[in-house]
PDB file of C-alpha atoms in Angstrom:
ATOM      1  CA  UNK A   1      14.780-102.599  23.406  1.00 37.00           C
ATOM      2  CA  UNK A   2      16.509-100.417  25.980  1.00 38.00           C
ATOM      3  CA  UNK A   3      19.125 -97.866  24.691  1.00 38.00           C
ATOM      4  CA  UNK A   4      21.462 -99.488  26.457  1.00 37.00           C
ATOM      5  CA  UNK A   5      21.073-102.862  25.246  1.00 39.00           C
ATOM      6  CA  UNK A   6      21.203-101.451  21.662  1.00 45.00           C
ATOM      7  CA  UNK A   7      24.076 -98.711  22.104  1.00 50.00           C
ATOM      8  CA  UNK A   8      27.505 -98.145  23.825  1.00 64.00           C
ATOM      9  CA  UNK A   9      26.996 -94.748  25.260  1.00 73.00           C
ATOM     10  CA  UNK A  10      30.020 -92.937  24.661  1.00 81.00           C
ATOM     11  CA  UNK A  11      30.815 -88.606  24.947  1.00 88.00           C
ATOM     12  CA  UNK A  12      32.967 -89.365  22.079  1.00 87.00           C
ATOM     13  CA  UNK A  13      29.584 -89.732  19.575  1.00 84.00           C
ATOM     14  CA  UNK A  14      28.682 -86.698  18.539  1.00 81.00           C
ATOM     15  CA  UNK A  15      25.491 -86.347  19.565  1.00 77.00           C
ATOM     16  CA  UNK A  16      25.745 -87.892  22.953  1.00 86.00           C
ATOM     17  CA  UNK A  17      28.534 -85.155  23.382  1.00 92.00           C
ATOM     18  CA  UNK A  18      26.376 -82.357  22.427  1.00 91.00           C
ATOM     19  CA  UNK A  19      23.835 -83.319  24.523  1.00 90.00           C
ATOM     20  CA  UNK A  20      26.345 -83.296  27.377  1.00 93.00           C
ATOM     21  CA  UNK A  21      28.356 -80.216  26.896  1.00 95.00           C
ATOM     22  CA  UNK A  22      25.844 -77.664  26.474  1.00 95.00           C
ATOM     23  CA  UNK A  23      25.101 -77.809  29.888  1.00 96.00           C
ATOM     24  CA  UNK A  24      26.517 -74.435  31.335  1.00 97.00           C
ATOM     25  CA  UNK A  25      27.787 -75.995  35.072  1.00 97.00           C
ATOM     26  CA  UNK A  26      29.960 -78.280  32.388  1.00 98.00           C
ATOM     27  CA  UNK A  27      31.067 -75.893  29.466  1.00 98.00           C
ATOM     28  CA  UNK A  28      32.191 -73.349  31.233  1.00 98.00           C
ATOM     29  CA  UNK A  29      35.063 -75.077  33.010  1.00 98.00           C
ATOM     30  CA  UNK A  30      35.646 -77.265  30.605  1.00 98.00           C
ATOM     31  CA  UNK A  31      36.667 -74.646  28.443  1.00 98.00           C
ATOM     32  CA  UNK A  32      38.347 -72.846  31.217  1.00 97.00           C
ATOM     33  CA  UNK A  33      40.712 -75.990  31.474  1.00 96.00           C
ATOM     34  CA  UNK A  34      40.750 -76.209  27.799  1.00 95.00           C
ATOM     35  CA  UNK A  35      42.081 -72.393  27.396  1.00 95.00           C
ATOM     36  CA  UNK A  36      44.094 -72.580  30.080  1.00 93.00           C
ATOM     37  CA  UNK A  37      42.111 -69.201  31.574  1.00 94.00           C
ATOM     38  CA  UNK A  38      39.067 -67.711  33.379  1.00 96.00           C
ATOM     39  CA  UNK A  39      35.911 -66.787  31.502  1.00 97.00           C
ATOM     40  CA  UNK A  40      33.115 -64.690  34.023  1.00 96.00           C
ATOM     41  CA  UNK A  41      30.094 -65.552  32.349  1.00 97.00           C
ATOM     42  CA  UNK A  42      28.670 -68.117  29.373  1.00 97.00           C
ATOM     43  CA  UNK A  43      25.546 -66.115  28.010  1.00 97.00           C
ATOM     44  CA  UNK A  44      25.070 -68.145  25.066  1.00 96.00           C
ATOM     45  CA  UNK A  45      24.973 -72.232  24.495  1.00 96.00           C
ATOM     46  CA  UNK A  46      23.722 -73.721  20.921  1.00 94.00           C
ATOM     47  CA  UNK A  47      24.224 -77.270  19.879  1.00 92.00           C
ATOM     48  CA  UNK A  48      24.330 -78.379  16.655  1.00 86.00           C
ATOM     49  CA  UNK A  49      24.266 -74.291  15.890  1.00 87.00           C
ATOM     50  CA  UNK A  50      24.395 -73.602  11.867  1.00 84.00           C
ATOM     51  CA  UNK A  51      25.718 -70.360  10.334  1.00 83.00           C
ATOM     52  CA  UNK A  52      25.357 -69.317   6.872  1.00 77.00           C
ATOM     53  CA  UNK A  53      26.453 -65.695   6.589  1.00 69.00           C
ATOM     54  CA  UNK A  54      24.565 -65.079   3.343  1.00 67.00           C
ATOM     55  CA  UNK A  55      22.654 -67.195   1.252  1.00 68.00           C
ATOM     56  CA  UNK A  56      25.052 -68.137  -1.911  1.00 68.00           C
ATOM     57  CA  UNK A  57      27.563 -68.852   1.301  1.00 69.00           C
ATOM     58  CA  UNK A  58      28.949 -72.065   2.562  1.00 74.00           C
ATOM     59  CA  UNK A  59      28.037 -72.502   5.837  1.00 77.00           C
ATOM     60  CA  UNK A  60      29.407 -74.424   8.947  1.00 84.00           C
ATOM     61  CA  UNK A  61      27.699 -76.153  11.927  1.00 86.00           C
ATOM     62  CA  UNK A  62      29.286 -76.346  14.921  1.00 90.00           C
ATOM     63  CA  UNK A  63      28.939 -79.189  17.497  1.00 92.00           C
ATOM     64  CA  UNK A  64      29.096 -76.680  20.712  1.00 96.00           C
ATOM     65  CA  UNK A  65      28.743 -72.735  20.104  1.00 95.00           C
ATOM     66  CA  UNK A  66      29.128 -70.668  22.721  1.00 97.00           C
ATOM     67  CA  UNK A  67      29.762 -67.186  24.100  1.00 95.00           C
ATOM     68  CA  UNK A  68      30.962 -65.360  26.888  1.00 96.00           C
ATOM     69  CA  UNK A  69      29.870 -61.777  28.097  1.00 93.00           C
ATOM     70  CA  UNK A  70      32.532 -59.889  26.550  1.00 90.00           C
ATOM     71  CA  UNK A  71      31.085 -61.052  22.886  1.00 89.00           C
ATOM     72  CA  UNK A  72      34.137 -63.903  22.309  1.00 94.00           C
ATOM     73  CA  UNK A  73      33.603 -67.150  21.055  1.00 94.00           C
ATOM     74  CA  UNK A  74      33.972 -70.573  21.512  1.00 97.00           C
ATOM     75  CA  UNK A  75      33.173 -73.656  19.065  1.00 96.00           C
ATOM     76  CA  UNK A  76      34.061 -77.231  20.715  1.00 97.00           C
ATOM     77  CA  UNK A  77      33.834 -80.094  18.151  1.00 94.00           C
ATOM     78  CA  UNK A  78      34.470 -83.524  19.081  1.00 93.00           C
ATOM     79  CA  UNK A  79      36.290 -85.324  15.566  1.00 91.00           C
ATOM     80  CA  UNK A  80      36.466 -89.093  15.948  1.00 86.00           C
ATOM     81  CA  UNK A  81      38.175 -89.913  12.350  1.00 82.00           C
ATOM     82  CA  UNK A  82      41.108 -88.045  11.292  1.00 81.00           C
ATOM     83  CA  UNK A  83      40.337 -85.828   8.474  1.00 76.00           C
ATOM     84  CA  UNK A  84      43.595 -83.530   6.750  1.00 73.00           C
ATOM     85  CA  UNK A  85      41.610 -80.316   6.871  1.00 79.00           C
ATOM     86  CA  UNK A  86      40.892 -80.058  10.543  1.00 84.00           C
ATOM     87  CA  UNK A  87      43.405 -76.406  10.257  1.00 84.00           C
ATOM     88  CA  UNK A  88      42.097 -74.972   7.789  1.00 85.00           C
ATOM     89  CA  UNK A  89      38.282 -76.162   9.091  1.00 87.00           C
ATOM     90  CA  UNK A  90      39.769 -74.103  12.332  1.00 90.00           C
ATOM     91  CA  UNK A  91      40.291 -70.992  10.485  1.00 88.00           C
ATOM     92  CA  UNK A  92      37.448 -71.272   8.555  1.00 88.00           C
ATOM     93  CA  UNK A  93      35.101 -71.627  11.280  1.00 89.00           C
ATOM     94  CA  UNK A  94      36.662 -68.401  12.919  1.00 90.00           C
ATOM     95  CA  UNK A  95      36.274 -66.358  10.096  1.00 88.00           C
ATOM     96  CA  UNK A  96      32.437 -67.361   9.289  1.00 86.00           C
ATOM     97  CA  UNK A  97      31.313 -66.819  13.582  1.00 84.00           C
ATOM     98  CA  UNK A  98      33.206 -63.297  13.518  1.00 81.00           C
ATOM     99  CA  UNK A  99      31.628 -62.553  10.371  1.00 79.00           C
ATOM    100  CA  UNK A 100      28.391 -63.975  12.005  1.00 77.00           C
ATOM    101  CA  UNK A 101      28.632 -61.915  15.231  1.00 71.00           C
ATOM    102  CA  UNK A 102      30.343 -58.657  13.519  1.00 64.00           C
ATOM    103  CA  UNK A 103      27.064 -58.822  11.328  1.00 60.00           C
ATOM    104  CA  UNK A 104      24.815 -58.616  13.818  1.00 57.00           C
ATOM    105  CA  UNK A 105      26.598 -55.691  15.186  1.00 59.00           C
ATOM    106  CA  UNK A 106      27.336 -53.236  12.771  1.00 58.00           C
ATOM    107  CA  UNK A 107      28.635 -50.531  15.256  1.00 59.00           C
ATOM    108  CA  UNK A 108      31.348 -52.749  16.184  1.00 58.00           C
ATOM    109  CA  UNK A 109      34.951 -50.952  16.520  1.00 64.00           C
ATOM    110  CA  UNK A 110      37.991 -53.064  15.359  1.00 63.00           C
ATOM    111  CA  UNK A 111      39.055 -53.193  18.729  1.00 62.00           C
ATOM    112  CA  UNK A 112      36.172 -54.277  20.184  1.00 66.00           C
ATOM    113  CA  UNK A 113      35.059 -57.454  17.733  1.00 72.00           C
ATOM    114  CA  UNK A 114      34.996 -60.833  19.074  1.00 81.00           C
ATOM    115  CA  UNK A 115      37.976 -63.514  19.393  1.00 90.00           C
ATOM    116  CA  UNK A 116      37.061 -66.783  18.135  1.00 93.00           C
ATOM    117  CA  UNK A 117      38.863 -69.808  20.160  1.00 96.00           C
ATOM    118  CA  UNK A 118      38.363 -73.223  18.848  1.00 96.00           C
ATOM    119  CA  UNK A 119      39.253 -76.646  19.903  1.00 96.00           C
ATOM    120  CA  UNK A 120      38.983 -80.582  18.188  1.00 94.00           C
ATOM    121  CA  UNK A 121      38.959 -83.107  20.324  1.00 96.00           C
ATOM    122  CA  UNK A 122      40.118 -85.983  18.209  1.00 93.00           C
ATOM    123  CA  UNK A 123      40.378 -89.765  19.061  1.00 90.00           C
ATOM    124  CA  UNK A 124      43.627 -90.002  16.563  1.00 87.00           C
ATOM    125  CA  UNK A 125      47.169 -88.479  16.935  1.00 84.00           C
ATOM    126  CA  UNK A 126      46.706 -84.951  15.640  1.00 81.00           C
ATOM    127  CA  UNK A 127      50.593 -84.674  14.675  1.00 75.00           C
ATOM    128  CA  UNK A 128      50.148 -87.577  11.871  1.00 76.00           C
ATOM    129  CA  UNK A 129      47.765 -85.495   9.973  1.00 70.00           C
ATOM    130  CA  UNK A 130      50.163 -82.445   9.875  1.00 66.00           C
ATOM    131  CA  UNK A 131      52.970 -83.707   8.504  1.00 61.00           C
ATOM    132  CA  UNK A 132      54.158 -80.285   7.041  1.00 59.00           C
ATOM    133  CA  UNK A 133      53.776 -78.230  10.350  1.00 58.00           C
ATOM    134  CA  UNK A 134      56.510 -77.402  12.551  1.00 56.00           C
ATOM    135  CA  UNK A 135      54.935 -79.347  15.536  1.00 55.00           C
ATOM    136  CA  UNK A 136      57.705 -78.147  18.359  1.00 52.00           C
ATOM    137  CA  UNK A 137      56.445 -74.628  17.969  1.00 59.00           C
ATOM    138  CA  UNK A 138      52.630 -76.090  17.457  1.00 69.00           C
ATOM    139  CA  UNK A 139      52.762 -78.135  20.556  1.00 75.00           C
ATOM    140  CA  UNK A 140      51.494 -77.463  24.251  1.00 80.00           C
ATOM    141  CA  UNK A 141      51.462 -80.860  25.284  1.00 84.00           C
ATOM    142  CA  UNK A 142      53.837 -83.411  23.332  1.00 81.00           C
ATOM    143  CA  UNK A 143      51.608 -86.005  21.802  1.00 82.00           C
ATOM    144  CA  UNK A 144      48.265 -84.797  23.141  1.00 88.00           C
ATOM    145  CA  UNK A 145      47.371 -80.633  22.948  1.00 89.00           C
ATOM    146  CA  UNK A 146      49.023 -79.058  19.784  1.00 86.00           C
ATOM    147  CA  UNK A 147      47.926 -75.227  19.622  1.00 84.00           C
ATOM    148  CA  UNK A 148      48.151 -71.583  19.369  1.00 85.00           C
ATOM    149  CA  UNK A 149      46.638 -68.882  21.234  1.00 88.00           C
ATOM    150  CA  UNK A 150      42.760 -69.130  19.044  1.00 92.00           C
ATOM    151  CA  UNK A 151      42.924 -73.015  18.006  1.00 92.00           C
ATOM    152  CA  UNK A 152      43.445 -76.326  19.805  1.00 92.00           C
ATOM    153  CA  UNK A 153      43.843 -79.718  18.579  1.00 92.00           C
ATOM    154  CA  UNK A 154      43.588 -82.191  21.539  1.00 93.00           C
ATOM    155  CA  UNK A 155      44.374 -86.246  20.938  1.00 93.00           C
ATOM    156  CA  UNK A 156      42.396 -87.099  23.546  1.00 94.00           C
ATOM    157  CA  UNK A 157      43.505 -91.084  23.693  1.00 93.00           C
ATOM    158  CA  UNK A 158      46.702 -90.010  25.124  1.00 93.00           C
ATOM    159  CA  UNK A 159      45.430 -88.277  27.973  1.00 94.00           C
ATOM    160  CA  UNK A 160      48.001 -89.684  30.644  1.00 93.00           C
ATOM    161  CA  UNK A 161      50.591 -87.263  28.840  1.00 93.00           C
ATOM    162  CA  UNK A 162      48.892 -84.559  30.475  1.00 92.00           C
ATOM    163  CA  UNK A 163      49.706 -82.822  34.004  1.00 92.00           C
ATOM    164  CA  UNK A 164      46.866 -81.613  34.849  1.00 93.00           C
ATOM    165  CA  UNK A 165      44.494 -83.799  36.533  1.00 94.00           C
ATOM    166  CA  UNK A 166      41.358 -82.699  36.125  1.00 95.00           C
ATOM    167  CA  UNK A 167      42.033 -82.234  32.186  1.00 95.00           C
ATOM    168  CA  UNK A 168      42.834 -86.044  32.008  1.00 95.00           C
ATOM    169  CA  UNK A 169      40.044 -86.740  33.926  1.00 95.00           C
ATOM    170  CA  UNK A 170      37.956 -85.449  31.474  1.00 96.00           C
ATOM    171  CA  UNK A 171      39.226 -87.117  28.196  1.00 96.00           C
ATOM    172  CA  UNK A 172      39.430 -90.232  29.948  1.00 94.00           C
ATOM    173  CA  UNK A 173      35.985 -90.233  30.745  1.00 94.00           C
ATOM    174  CA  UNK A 174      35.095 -88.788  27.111  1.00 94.00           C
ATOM    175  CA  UNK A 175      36.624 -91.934  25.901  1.00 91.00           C
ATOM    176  CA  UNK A 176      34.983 -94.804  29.060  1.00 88.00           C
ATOM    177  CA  UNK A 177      31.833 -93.191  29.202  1.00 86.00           C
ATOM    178  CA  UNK A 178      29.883 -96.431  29.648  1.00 76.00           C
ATOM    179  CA  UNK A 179      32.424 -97.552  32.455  1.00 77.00           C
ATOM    180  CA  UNK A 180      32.092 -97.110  36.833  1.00 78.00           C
ATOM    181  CA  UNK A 181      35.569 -94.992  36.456  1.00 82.00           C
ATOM    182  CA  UNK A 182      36.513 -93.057  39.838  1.00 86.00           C
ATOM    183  CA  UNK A 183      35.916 -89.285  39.394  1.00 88.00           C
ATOM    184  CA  UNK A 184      37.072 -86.521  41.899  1.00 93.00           C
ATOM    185  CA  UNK A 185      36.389 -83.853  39.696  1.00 96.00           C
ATOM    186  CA  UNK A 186      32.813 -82.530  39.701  1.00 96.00           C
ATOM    187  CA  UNK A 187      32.397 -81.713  36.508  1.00 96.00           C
ATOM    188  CA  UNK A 188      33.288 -85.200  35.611  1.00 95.00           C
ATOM    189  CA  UNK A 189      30.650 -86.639  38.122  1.00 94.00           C
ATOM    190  CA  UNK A 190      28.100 -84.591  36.095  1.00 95.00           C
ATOM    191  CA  UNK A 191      28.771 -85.823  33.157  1.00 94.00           C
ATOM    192  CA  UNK A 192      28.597 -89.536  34.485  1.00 92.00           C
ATOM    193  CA  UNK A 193      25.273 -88.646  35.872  1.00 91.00           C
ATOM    194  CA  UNK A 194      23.681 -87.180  32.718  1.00 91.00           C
ATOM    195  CA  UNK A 195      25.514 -90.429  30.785  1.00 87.00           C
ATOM    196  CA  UNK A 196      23.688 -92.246  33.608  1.00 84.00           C
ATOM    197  CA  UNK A 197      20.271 -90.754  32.739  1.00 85.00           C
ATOM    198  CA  UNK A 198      20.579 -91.203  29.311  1.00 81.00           C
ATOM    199  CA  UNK A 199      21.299 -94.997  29.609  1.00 74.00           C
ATOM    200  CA  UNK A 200      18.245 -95.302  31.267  1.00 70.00           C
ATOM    201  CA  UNK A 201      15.760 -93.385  28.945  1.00 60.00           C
ATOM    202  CA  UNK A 202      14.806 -94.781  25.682  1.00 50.00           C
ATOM    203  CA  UNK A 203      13.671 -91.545  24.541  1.00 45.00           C
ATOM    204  CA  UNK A 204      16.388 -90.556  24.530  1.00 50.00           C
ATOM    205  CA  UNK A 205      17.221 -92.553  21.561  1.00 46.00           C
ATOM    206  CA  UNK A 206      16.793 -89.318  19.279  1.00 45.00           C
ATOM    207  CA  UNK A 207      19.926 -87.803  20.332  1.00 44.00           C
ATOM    208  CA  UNK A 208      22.047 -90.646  19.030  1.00 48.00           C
ATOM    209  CA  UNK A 209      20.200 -90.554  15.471  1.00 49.00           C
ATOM    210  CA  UNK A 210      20.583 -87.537  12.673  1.00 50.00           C
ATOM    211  CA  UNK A 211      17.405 -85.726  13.817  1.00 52.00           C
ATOM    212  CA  UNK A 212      15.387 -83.573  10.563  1.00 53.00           C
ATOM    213  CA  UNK A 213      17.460 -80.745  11.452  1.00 52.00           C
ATOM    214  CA  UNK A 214      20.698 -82.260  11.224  1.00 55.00           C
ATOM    215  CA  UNK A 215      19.924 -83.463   7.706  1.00 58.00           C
ATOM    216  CA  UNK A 216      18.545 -80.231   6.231  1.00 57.00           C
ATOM    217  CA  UNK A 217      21.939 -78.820   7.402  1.00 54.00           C
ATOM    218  CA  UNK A 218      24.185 -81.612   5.787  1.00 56.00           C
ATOM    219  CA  UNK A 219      21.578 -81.511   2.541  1.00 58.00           C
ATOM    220  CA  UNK A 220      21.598 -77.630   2.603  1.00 56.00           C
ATOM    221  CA  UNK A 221      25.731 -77.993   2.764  1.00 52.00           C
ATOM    222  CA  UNK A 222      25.300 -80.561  -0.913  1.00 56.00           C
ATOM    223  CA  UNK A 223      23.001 -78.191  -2.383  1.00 55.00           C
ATOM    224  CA  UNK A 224      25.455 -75.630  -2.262  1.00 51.00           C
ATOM    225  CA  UNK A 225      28.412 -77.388  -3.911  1.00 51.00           C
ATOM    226  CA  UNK A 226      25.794 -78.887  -6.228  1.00 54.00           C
ATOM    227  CA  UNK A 227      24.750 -75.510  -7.772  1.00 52.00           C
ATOM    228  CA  UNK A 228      28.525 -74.825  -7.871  1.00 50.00           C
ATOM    229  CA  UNK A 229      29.405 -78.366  -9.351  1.00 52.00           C
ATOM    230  CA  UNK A 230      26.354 -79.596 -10.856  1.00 50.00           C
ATOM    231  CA  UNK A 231      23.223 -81.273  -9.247  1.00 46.00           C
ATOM    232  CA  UNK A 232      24.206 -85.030  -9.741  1.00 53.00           C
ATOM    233  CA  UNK A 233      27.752 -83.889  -7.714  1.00 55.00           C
ATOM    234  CA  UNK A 234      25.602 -81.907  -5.362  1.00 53.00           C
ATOM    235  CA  UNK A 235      23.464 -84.928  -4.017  1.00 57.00           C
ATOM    236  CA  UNK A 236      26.492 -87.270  -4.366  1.00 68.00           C
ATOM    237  CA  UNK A 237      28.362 -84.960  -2.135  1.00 69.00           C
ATOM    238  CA  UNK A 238      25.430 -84.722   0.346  1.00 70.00           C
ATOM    239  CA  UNK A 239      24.835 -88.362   0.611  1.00 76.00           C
ATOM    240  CA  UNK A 240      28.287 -88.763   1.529  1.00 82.00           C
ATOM    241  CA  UNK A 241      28.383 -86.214   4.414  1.00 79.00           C
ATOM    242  CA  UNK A 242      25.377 -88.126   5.807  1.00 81.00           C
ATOM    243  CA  UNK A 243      26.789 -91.400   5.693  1.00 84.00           C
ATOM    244  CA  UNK A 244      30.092 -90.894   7.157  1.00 82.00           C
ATOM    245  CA  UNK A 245      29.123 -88.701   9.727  1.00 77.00           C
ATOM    246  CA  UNK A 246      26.035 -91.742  11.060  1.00 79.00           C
ATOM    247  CA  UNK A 247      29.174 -93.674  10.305  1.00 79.00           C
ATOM    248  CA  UNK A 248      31.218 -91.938  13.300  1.00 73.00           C
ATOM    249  CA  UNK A 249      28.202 -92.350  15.139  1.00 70.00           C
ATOM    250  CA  UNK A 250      28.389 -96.287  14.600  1.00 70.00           C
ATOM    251  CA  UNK A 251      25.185 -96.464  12.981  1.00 79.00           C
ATOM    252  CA  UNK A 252      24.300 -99.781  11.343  1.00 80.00           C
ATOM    253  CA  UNK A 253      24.200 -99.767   7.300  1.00 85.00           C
ATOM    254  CA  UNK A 254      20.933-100.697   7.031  1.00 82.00           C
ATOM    255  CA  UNK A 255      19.828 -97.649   9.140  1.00 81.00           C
ATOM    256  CA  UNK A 256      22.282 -95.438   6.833  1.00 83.00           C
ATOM    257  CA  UNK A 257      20.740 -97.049   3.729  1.00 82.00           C
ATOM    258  CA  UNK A 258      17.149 -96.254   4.934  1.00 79.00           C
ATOM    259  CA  UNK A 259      17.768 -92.503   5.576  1.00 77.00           C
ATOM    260  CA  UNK A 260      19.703 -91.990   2.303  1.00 78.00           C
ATOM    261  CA  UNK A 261      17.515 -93.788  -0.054  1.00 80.00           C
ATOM    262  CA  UNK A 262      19.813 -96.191  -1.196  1.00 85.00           C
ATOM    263  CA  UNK A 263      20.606 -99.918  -0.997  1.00 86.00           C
ATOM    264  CA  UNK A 264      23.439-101.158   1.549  1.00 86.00           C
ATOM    265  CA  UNK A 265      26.048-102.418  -1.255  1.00 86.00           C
ATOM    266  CA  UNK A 266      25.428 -98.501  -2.635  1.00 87.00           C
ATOM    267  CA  UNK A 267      26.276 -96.907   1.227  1.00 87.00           C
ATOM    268  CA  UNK A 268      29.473 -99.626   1.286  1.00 86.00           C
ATOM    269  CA  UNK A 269      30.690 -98.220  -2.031  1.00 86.00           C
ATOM    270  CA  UNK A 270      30.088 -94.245  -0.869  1.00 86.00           C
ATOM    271  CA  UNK A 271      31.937 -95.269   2.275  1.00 86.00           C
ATOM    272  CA  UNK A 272      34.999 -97.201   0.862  1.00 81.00           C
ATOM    273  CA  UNK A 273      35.377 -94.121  -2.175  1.00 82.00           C
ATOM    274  CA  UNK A 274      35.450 -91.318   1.270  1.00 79.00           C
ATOM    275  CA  UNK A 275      37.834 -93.421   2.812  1.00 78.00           C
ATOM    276  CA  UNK A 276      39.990 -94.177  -0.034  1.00 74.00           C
ATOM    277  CA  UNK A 277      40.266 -90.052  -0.476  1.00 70.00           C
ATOM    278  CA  UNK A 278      41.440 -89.353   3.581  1.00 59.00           C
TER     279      UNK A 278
END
């Protein structure tokens, strides 16, 4: 069966956005729209790119990694369910890619270390989940871009709010990927045409499915908090991340069930106790 036939291609799953974005012609002014200023060069893309600063660390895994040549950094995740922590997730993943990239450099001067700018794009309204923040000074866009100078929080569904053309291009098309929708923007046409390419390979298949590598981070993530909690919470807690995340991917159950080890009434439960918690 075709991948077409069998999925609705959207940038808005995570892996299909992944695949997408860490094309260079497409990053780099997407983030210069996104940032609202010009970068000269992108020397570094990872997907999917995992950082653990030490071993007995929690780590993160960013969706899009990047950097430019003067040694700043940029992490673009694309967040399709609301989660409360999406701030402090922000912050955190600053502090652990400085740390990273501070590391690796230990002649760094305090003036000199990198700036760490990161952006959600979320399919929810952002200012729900923030109920506590002052949103008029938060806010760059009222009920779409909510940010400071380092961290962006984008509801991408209400992209006619936004002036700038080019910008609502773009989360339009993040959100009608599998429609004929009019682009004048080029980086838009190049995503259509790499959406277009992927409709019409069935290998391709393998960037809409948690890939080995994907898992070993999520199970490496539970084996952390289970040697801090206790082994049964650690694999509880790993199962979890695994399911909803194929979950925002709109993975069927019995798929979820089959990479998990468990039996679909057992995935329904994990799903409706995650759920009952946001």
């Amino acid at each position: 069966m075709g991948i077409d036939q069998e999925y609705r291609i959207s940038l808005a799953d995570d892996y299909v956005f992944k695949h997408c974005m860490e094309d260079v012609e497409i990053l780099k002014p997407v983030l210069e729209k996104l940032w609202e200023k010009e970068i000269r060069e992108i020397v570094e893309v990872k997907k999917q790119y995992h950082i653990q600063p030490a071993k007995d660390h929690k780590s993160i895994s960013c969706d899009i990694y990047a950097r430019d040549d003067r040694g700043n950094i940029y992490v673009v995740e694309m967040q399709k369910r609301p989660h409360k922590g999406l701030l402090e997730r922000a912050e955190f993943y600053q502090g652990v890619t400085i740390y990273d990239q501070c590391d690796l450099d230990s002649a760094l001067e305090y003036s000199d270390h990198p700036r760490c700018y990161v952006v959600f794009l979320c399919c929810f309204d952002v200012a729900k989940i923030y109920p506590t923040l002052d949103f008029p000074e938060f806010t760059r866009v009222k009920g779409c871009i909510y940010g400071e100078e380092t961290k962006r929080f984008c509801n991408i569904c209400n992209y006619a709010l936004i002036e700038d053309k080019k910008l609502q291009e773009l989360f339009k098309f993040i959100l009608n990927s599998d429609t004929n929708l009019h682009a004048s923007w080029y980086v838009v046409q190049l995503l259509q045409r790499k959406v277009r390419q992927m409709k019409g390979e069935d290998g391709m298949l393998e960037v809409l499915e948690l890939n080995e590598d994907m898992i070993n981070v999520i199970r490496a993530e539970g084996k952390f908090e289970g040697e801090k909690n206790g082994f049964e919470k650690g694999i509880s807690l790993t199962n979890a991340s695994i399911i909803m995340r194929m979950i925002q991917d709109q993975m069927n159950l019995s798929t979820i069930a089959k990479y998990v080890g468990l039996s679909v009434p057992e995935v329904e439960q994990i799903i409706h106790s995650v759920e009952s918690r946001q």
